[in-house]
Short mmCIF file of C-alpha atoms and ligand atoms in Angstrom, two decimals:
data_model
loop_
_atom_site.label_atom_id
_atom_site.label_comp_id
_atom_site.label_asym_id
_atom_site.label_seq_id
_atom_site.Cartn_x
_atom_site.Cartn_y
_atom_site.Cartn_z
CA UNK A 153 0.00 0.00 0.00
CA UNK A 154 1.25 3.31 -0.90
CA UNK A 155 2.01 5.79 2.10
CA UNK A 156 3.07 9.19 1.69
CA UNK A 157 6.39 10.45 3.85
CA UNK A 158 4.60 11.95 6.98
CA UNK A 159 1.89 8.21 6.68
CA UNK A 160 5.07 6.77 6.64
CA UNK A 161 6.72 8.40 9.66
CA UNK A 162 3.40 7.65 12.00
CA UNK A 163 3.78 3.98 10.53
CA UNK A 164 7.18 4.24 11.73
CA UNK A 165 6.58 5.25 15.05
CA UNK A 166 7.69 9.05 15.11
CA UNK A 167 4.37 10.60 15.65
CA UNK A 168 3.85 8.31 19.08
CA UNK A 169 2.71 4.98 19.92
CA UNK A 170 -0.98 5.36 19.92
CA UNK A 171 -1.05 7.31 16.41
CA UNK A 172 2.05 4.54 15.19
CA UNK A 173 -0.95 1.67 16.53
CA UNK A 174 -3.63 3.46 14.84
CA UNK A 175 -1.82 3.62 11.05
CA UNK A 176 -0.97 -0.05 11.91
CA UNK A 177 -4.69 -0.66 12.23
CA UNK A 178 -5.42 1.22 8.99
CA UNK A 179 -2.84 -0.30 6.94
CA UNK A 180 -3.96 -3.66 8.07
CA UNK A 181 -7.42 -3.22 6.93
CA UNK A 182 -6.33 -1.47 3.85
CA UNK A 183 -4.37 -4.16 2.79
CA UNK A 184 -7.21 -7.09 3.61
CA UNK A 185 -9.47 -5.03 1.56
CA UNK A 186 -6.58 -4.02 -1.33
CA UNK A 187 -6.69 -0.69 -1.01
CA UNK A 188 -3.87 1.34 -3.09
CA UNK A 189 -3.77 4.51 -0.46
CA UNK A 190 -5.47 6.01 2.33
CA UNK A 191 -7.51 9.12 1.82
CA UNK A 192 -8.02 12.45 3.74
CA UNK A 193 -11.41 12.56 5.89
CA UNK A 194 -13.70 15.39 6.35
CA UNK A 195 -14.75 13.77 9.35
CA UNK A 196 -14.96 10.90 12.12
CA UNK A 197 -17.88 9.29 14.11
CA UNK A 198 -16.56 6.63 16.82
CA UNK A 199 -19.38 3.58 17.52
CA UNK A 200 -18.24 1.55 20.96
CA UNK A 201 -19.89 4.67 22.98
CA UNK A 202 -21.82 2.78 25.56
CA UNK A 203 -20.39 1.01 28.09
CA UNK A 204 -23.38 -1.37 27.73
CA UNK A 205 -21.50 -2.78 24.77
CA UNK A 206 -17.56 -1.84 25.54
CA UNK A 207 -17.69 -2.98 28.73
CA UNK A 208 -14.72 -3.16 30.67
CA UNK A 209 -12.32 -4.08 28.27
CA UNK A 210 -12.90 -1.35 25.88
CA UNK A 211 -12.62 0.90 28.76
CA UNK A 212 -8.79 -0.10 29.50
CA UNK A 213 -8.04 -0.44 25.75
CA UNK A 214 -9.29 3.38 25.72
CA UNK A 215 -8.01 4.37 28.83
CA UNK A 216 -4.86 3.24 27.45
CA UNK A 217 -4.39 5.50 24.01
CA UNK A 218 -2.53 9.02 23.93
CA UNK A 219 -3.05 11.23 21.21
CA UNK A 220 -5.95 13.79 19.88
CA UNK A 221 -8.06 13.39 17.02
CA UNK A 222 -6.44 14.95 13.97
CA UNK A 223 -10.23 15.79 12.18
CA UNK A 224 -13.89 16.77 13.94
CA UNK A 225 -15.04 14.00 15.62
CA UNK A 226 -18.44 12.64 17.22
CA UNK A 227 -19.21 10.36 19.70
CA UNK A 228 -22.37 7.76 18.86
CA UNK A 229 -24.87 7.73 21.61
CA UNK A 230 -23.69 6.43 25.25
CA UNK A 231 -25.77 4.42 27.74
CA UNK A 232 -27.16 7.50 29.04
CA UNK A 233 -28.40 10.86 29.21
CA UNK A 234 -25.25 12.92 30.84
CA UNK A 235 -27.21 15.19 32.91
CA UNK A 236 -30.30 13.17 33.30
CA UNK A 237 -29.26 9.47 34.46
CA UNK A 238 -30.72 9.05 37.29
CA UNK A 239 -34.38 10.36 36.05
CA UNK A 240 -33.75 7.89 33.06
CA UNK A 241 -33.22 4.51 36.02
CA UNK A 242 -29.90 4.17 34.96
CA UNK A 243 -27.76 2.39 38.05
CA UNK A 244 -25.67 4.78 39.53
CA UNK A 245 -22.90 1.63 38.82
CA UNK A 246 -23.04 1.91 35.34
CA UNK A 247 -23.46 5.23 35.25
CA UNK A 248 -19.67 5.54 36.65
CA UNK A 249 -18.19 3.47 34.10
CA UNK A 250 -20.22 5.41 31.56
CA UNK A 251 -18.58 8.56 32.50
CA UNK A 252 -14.88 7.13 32.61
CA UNK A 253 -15.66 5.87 29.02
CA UNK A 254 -16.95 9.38 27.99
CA UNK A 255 -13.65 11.00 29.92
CA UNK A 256 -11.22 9.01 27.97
CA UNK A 257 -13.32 10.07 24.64
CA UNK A 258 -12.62 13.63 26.10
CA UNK A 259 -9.29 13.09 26.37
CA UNK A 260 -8.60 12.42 22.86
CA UNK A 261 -10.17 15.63 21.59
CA UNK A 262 -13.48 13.52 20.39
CA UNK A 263 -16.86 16.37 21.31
CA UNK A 264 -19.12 14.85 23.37
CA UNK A 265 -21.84 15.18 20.70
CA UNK A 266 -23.25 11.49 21.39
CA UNK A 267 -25.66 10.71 18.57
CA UNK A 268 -26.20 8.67 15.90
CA UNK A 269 -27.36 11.62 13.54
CA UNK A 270 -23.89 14.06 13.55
CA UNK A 271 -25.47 15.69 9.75
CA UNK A 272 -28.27 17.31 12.13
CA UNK A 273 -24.85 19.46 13.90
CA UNK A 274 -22.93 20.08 11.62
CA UNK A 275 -22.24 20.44 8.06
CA UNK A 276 -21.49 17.21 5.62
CA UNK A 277 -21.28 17.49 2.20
CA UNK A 278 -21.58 15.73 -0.97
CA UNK A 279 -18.51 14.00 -1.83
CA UNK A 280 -16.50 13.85 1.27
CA UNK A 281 -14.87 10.94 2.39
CA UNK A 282 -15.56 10.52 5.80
CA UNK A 283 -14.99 7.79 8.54
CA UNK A 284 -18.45 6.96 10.61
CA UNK A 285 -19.17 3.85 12.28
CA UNK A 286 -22.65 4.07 13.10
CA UNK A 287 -24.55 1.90 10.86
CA UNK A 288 -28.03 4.12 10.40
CA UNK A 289 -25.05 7.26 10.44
CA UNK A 290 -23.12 5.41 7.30
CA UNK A 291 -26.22 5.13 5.11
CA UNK A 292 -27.49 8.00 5.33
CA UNK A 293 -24.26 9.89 4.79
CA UNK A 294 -24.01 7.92 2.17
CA UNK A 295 -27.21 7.67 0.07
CA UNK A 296 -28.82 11.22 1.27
CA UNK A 297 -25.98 13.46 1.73
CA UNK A 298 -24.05 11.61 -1.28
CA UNK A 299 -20.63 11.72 1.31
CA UNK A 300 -18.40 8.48 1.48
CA UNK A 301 -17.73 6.19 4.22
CA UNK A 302 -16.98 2.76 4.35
CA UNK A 303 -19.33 0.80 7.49
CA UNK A 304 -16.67 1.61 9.76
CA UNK A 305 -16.21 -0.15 12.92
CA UNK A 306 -15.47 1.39 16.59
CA UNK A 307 -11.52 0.98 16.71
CA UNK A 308 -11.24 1.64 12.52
CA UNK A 309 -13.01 5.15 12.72
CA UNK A 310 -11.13 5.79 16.19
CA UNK A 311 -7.72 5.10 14.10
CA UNK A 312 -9.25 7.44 11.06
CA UNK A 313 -9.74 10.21 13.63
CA UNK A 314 -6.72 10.21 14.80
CA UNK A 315 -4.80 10.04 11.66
CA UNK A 316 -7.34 11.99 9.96
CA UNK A 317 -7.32 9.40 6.65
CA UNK A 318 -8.97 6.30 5.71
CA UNK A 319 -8.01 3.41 3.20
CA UNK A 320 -9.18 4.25 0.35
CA UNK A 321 -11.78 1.10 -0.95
CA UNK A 322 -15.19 0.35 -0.99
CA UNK A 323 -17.81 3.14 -0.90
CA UNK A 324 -14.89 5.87 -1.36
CA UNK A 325 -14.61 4.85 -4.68
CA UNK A 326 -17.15 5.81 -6.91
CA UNK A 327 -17.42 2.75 -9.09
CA UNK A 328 -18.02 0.55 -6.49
CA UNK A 329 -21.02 3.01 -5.61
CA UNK A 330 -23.27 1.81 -8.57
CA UNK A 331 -26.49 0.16 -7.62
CA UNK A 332 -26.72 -4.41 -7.67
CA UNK A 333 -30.23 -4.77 -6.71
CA UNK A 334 -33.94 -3.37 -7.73
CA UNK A 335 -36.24 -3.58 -5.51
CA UNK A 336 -39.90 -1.96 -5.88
CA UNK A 337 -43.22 -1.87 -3.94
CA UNK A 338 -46.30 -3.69 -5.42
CA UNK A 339 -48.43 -0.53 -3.73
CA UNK A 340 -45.68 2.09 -3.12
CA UNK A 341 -48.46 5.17 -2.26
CA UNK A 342 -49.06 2.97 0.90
CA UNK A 343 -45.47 4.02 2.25
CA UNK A 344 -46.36 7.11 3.73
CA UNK A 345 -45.22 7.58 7.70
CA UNK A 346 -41.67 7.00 8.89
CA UNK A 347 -42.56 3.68 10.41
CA UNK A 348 -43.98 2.12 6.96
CA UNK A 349 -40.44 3.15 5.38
CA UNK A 350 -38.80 1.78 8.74
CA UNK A 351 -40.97 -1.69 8.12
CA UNK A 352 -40.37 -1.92 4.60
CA UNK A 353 -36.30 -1.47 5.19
CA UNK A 354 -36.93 -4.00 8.10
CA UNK A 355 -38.52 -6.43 4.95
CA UNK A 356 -36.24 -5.03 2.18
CA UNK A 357 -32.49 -5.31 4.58
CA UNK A 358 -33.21 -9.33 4.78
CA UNK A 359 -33.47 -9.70 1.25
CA UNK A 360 -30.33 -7.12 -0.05
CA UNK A 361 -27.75 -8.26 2.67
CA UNK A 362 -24.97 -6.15 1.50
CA UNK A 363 -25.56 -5.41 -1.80
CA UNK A 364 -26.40 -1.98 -3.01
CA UNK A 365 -30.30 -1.10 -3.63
CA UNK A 366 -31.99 0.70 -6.24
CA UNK A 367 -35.43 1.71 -5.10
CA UNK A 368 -38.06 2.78 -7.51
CA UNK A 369 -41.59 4.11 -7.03
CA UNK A 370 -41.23 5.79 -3.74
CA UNK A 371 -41.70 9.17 -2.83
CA UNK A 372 -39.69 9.46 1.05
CA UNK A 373 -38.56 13.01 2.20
CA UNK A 374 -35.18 13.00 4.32
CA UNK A 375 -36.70 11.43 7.81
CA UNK A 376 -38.10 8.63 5.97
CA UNK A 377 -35.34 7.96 3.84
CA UNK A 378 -33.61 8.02 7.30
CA UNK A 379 -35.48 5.51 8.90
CA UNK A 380 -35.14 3.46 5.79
CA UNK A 381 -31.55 3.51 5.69
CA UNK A 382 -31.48 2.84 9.59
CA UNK A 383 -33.65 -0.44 9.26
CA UNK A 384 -31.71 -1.70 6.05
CA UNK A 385 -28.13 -1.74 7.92
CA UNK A 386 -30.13 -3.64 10.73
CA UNK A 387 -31.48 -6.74 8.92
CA UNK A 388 -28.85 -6.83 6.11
CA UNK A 389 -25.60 -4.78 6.17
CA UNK A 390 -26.52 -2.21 3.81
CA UNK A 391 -24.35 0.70 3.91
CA UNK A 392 -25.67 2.52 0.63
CA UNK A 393 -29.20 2.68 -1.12
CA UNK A 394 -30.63 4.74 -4.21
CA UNK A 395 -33.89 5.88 -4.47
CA UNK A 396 -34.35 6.61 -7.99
CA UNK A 397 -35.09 10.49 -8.59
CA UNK A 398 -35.02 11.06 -5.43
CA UNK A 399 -31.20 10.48 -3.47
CA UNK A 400 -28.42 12.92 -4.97
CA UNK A 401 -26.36 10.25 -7.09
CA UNK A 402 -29.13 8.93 -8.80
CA UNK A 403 -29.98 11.89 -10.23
CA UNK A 404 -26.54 12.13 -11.80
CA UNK A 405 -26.27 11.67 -15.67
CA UNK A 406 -23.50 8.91 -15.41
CA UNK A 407 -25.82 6.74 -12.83
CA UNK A 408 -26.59 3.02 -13.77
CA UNK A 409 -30.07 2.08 -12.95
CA UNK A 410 -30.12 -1.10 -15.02
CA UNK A 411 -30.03 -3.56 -12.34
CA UNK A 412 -29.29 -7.02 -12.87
CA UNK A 413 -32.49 -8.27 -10.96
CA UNK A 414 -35.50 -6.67 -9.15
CA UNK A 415 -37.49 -8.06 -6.48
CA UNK A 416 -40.75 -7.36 -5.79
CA UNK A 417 -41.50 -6.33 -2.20
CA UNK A 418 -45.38 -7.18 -1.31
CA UNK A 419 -47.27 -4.32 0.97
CA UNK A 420 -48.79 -7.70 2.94
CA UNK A 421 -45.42 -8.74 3.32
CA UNK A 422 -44.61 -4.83 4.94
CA UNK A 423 -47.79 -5.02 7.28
CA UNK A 424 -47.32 -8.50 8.69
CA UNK A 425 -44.25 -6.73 10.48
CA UNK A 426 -46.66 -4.46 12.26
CA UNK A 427 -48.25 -6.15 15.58
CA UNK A 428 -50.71 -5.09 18.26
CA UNK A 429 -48.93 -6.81 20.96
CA UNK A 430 -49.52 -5.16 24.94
CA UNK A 431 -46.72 -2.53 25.53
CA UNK A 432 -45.21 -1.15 28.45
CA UNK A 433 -43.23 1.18 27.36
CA UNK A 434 -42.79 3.69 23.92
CA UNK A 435 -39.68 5.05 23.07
CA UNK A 436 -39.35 7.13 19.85
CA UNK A 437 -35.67 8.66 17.99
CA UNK A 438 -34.19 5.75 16.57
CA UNK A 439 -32.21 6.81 14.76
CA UNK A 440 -32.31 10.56 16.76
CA UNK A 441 -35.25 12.72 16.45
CA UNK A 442 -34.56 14.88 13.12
CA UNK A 443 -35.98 18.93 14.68
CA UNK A 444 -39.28 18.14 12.10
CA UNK A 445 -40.11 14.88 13.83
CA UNK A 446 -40.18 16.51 17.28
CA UNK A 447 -42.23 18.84 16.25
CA UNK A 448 -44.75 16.58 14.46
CA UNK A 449 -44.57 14.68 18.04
CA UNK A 450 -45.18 17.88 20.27
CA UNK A 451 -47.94 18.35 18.34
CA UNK A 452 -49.74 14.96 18.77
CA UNK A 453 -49.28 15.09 22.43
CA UNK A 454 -50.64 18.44 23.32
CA UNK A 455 -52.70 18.39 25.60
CA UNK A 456 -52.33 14.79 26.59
CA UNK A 457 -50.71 13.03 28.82
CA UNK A 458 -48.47 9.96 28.52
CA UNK A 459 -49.96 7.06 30.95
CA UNK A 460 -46.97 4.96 29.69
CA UNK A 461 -43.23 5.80 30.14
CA UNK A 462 -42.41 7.41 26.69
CA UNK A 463 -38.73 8.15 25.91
CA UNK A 464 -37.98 10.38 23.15
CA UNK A 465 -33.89 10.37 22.29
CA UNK A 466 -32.71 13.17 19.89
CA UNK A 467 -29.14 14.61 19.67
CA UNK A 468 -27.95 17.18 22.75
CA UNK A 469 -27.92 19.90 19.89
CA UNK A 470 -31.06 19.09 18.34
CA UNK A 471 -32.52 19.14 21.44
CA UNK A 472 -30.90 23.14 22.73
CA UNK A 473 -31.94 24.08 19.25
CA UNK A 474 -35.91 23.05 19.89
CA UNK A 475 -36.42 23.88 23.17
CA UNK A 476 -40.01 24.90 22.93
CA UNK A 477 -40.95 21.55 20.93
CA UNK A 478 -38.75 20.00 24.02
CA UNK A 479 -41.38 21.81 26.74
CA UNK A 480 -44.53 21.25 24.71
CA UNK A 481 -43.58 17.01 24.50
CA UNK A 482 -42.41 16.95 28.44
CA UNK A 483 -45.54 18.33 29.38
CA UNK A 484 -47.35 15.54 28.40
CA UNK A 485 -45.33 13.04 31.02
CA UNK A 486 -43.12 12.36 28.02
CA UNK A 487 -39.44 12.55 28.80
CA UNK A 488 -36.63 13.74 25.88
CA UNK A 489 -33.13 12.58 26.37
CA UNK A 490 -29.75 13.31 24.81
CA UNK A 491 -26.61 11.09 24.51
CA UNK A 492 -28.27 7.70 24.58
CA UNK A 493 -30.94 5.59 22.60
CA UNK A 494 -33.54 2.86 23.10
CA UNK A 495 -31.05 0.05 22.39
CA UNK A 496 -27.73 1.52 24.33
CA UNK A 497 -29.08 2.50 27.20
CA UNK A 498 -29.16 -0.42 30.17
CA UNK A 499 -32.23 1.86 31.27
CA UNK A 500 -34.74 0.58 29.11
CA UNK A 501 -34.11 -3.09 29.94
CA UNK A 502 -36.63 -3.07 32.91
CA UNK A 503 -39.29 -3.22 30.46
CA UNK A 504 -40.63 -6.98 28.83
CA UNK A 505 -42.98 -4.79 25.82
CA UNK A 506 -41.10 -2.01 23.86
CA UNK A 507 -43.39 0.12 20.79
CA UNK A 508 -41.19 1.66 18.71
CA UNK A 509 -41.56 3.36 15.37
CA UNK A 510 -38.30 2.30 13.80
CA UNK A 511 -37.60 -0.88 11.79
CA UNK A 512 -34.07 -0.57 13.58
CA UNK A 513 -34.91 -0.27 16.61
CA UNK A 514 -37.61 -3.21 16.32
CA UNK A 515 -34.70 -5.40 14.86
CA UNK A 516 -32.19 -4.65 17.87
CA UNK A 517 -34.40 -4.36 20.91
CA UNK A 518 -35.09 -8.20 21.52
CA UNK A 519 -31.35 -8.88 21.36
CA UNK A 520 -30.22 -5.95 23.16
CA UNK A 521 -32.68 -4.93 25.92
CA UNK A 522 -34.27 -8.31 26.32
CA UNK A 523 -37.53 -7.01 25.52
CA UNK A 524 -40.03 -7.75 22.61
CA UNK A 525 -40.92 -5.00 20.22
CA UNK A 526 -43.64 -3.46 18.63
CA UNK A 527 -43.71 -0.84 15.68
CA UNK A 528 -46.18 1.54 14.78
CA UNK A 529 -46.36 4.85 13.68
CA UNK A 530 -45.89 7.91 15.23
CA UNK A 531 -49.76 8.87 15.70
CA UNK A 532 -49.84 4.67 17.19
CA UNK A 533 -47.29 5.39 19.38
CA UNK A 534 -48.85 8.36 21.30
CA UNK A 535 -52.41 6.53 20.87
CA UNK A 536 -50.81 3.50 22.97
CA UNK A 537 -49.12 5.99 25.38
CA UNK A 538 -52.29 7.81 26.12
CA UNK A 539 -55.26 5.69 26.10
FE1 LIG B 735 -29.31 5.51 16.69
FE2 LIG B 735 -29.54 3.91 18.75
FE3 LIG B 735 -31.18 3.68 16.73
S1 LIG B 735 -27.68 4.51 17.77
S2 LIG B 735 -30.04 4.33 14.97
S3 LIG B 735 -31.01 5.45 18.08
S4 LIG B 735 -30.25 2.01 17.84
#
C-alpha cells in the first residue's frame, strides 16, 4: 500500500505509539481489503460509545491510548443521558463506568456530541470521504448526503480520527457506488409515515444483505429515507441505497439504474411486520429525532398526557436548538433525552414490551434490551401511550 512520507513516519513510530498503533490498524485493513492509499477525511464518528457494549475491556483499551483526534469528531450515543441518568433509572454503577468511558473520549479531543445523527450538527457534504461507524449514520451519509464512508467499525473510525485518513476502498470509490439490486413496492403510495419506510427497510435489509439497492416508485422526504436507511443496515448490512429520482447520485447523468435483478416487495409482506402486541413502554428517535419529527410529536401530544413511560432520544444539539418543541412534549409526562438511545441505554431493559416506530430499533431491541418490540407509527405510538 502506498504511504506518503509523513503516513510513513506515524507507521514508523515518530508521531507516538498510539497514532504509530492506529496507522498499523489502517494499513492492516487497507491491505485485507486491497486498497492502493489512504484518503483524507472530512470527518470521524466513533461507535463503541456505551459502556453497555464496551464494557470493561474497551474501557482499559481506551483508557490506554494518547493522542488527539487529527479531524472533527463525534461520539455515537452512550448508555445515558449525561445530565439526566438518574431520572432515566440508569444504576448509579453503570453510570460511573459510563462517565470514565466518555472522559477518555474527552481526552482524545473527540466532542461529546453522542448521537447517531452528527449531519443534524454540523455540516457534511456531498462527496467527502468521511470515517463513521454508526450503521443508520453510514447510510445516510451515504445515500442522502451523497458523502463516502466505508461501514466503519469502533476501533477503525477511532484510528481514522486520529490520523485523519482512511483506506481508500469500498464506498470511497465511486465505481463501487453503482447500484446491484432493484427492488420496488407492489403498492408504493401505501409508504407514507416514517414507520412504513422503517418496516419496509426491516422487509427489504433481509433480502439485499450487503448489496447496493436501487429503489423505484417511492416518494420518502429525508426522515423517511432516514429511517429506511437505519432499518436496512439492521437486517442486512446495507451501507448505501438509491432511491431513484429522489437520493443525490441517482440523479446524476453517469448513474446506472439497469439492475441485474428486481425483487418485488409485497405491501402484505410490509404489514405482517406491524403487531398489536400489549406494551409497556414507547420510546421514539431511533435513529435521533430529526428537529421536524419533534415537532410533528409535540404536536400529537398536546394536551395529553403519557400514561406509559415514553422516551424520546434526539441529539444534545437538536434538542438546545428546539427547546419549545422540548417543553410542549415533556408536558405531556413524556421525557426527551440526549446522549443515549432505546437500544444503548441499560435503562430501558426493565421493560418486557417495547413500541417503537423504527424498523431498527424493532430489529435490535429483543437482542439488546431483552424485551419484545412493537412498531407503529408515530400517531400509534402516542395513541398506545395515552389511552
Ligand atoms: Fe441511533 Fe440507537 Fe437507533 S444509535 S439508529 S437510536 S439504535
Amino acid at each position: 500500500m502506498f504511504l506518503e512520507p509523513e503516513e510513513q513516519q506515524i507507521l514508523d513510530g515518530e508521531f507516538g505509539e498510539t497514532r504509530q498503533q492506529m496507522m498499523e490498524l489502517l494499513v492492516g485493513l487497507g491491505t485485507v481489503f486491497g486498497a492502493e492509499r489512504l484518503v483524507g477525511i472530512a470527518s470521524a464518528q466513533v461507535s463503541g460509545a456505551s459502556y453497555k457494549t464496551i464494557g470493561r475491556w474497551g474501557l482499559e483499551w481506551l483508557q490506554g491510548l494518547d493522542a488527539r483526534v487529527a479531524v472533527p469528531t463525534v461520539l455515537n450515543p452512550i448508555g445515558m443521558d449525561r445530565d439526566r441518568w438518574r431520572e432515566m433509572g440508569v444504576p448509579e454503577e453503570f453510570a460511573g463506568k459510563q462517565e470514565a468511558v466518555i472522559d477518555a473520549y474527552e481526552r482524545l479531543g473527540i466532542r461529546l456530541e453522542c448521537t447517531c445523527t452528527p449531519y443534524y450538527l454540523s455540516n457534511t457534504h456531498y462527496g467527502e470521504h468521511l470515517a463513521w461507524a454508526e450503521s443508520s449514520a453510514v447510510a445516510y451519509a451515504n445515500s442522502v448526503i451523497g458523502a463516502r464512508t466505508n461501514r466503519e467499525g469502533g476501533p477503525g473510525a477511532l484510528a481514522a480520527a486520529i490520523v485523519g485518513r482512511t483506506p481508500y476502498y469500498g464506498l470511497h470509490i465511486f465505481k463501487n457506488r453503482q447500484p446491484s439490486i432493484g427492488i420496488a413496492v407492489d403498492d408504493p403510495t401505501a409508504i407514507k409515515d416514517a414507520a412504513d419506510y422503517g418496516a419496509l427497510g426491516y422487509v427489504a435489509g433481509k433480502i439485499v444483505g450487503n448489496r447496493i439497492p436501487l429503489f423505484s416508485g417511492i416518494r420518502p422526504n429525508r426522515d423517511h429515507l432516514k429511517a429506511l436507511g437505519a432499518a436496512m443496515a439492521a437486517t442486512g448490512a446495507v451501507a448505501l441505497y438509491h432511491v431513484a429520482g429522489i437520493t443525490p447520485e441517482a440523479r446524476l447523468p453517469t448513474f446506472k439504474a439497469d439492475v441485474p435483478e428486481t425483487v418485488e416487495i409485497r405491501m402484505a409482506e410490509v404489514r405482517e411486520v406491524f403487531s398489536s402486541i400489549e406494551v409497556d413502554a414507547i420510546a421514539v428517535g431511533c435513529p435521533h429525532l430529526s428537529p421536524a419529527e419533534m415537532e410533528t410529536l409535540a404536536g400529537l401530544l398536546e394536551g395529553k398526557k403519557v400514561k406509559k413511560p415514553f422516551f424520546v432520544f434526539a441529539a444534545r444539539g437538536v434538542i438546545a436548538e428546539n427547546r419549545p418543541a422540548v417543553e410542549r412534549i415533556e408536558r405531556s409526562g413524556a421525557r426527551v433525552y440526549a446522549d443515549t438511545c432505546v437500544v444503548v441505554s441499560p435503562a430501558l431493559d426493565r421493560f418486557d414490551a417495547i413500541m417503537v416506530n423504527s424498523g431498527k430499533a424493532l430489529a435490535y431491541v429483543p437482542t439488546m434490551c431483552g424485551a419484545v418490540a412493537r412498531i407503529g407509527t408515530m400517531e400509534e405510538c402516542v395513541a398506545v401511550a395515552t389511552a
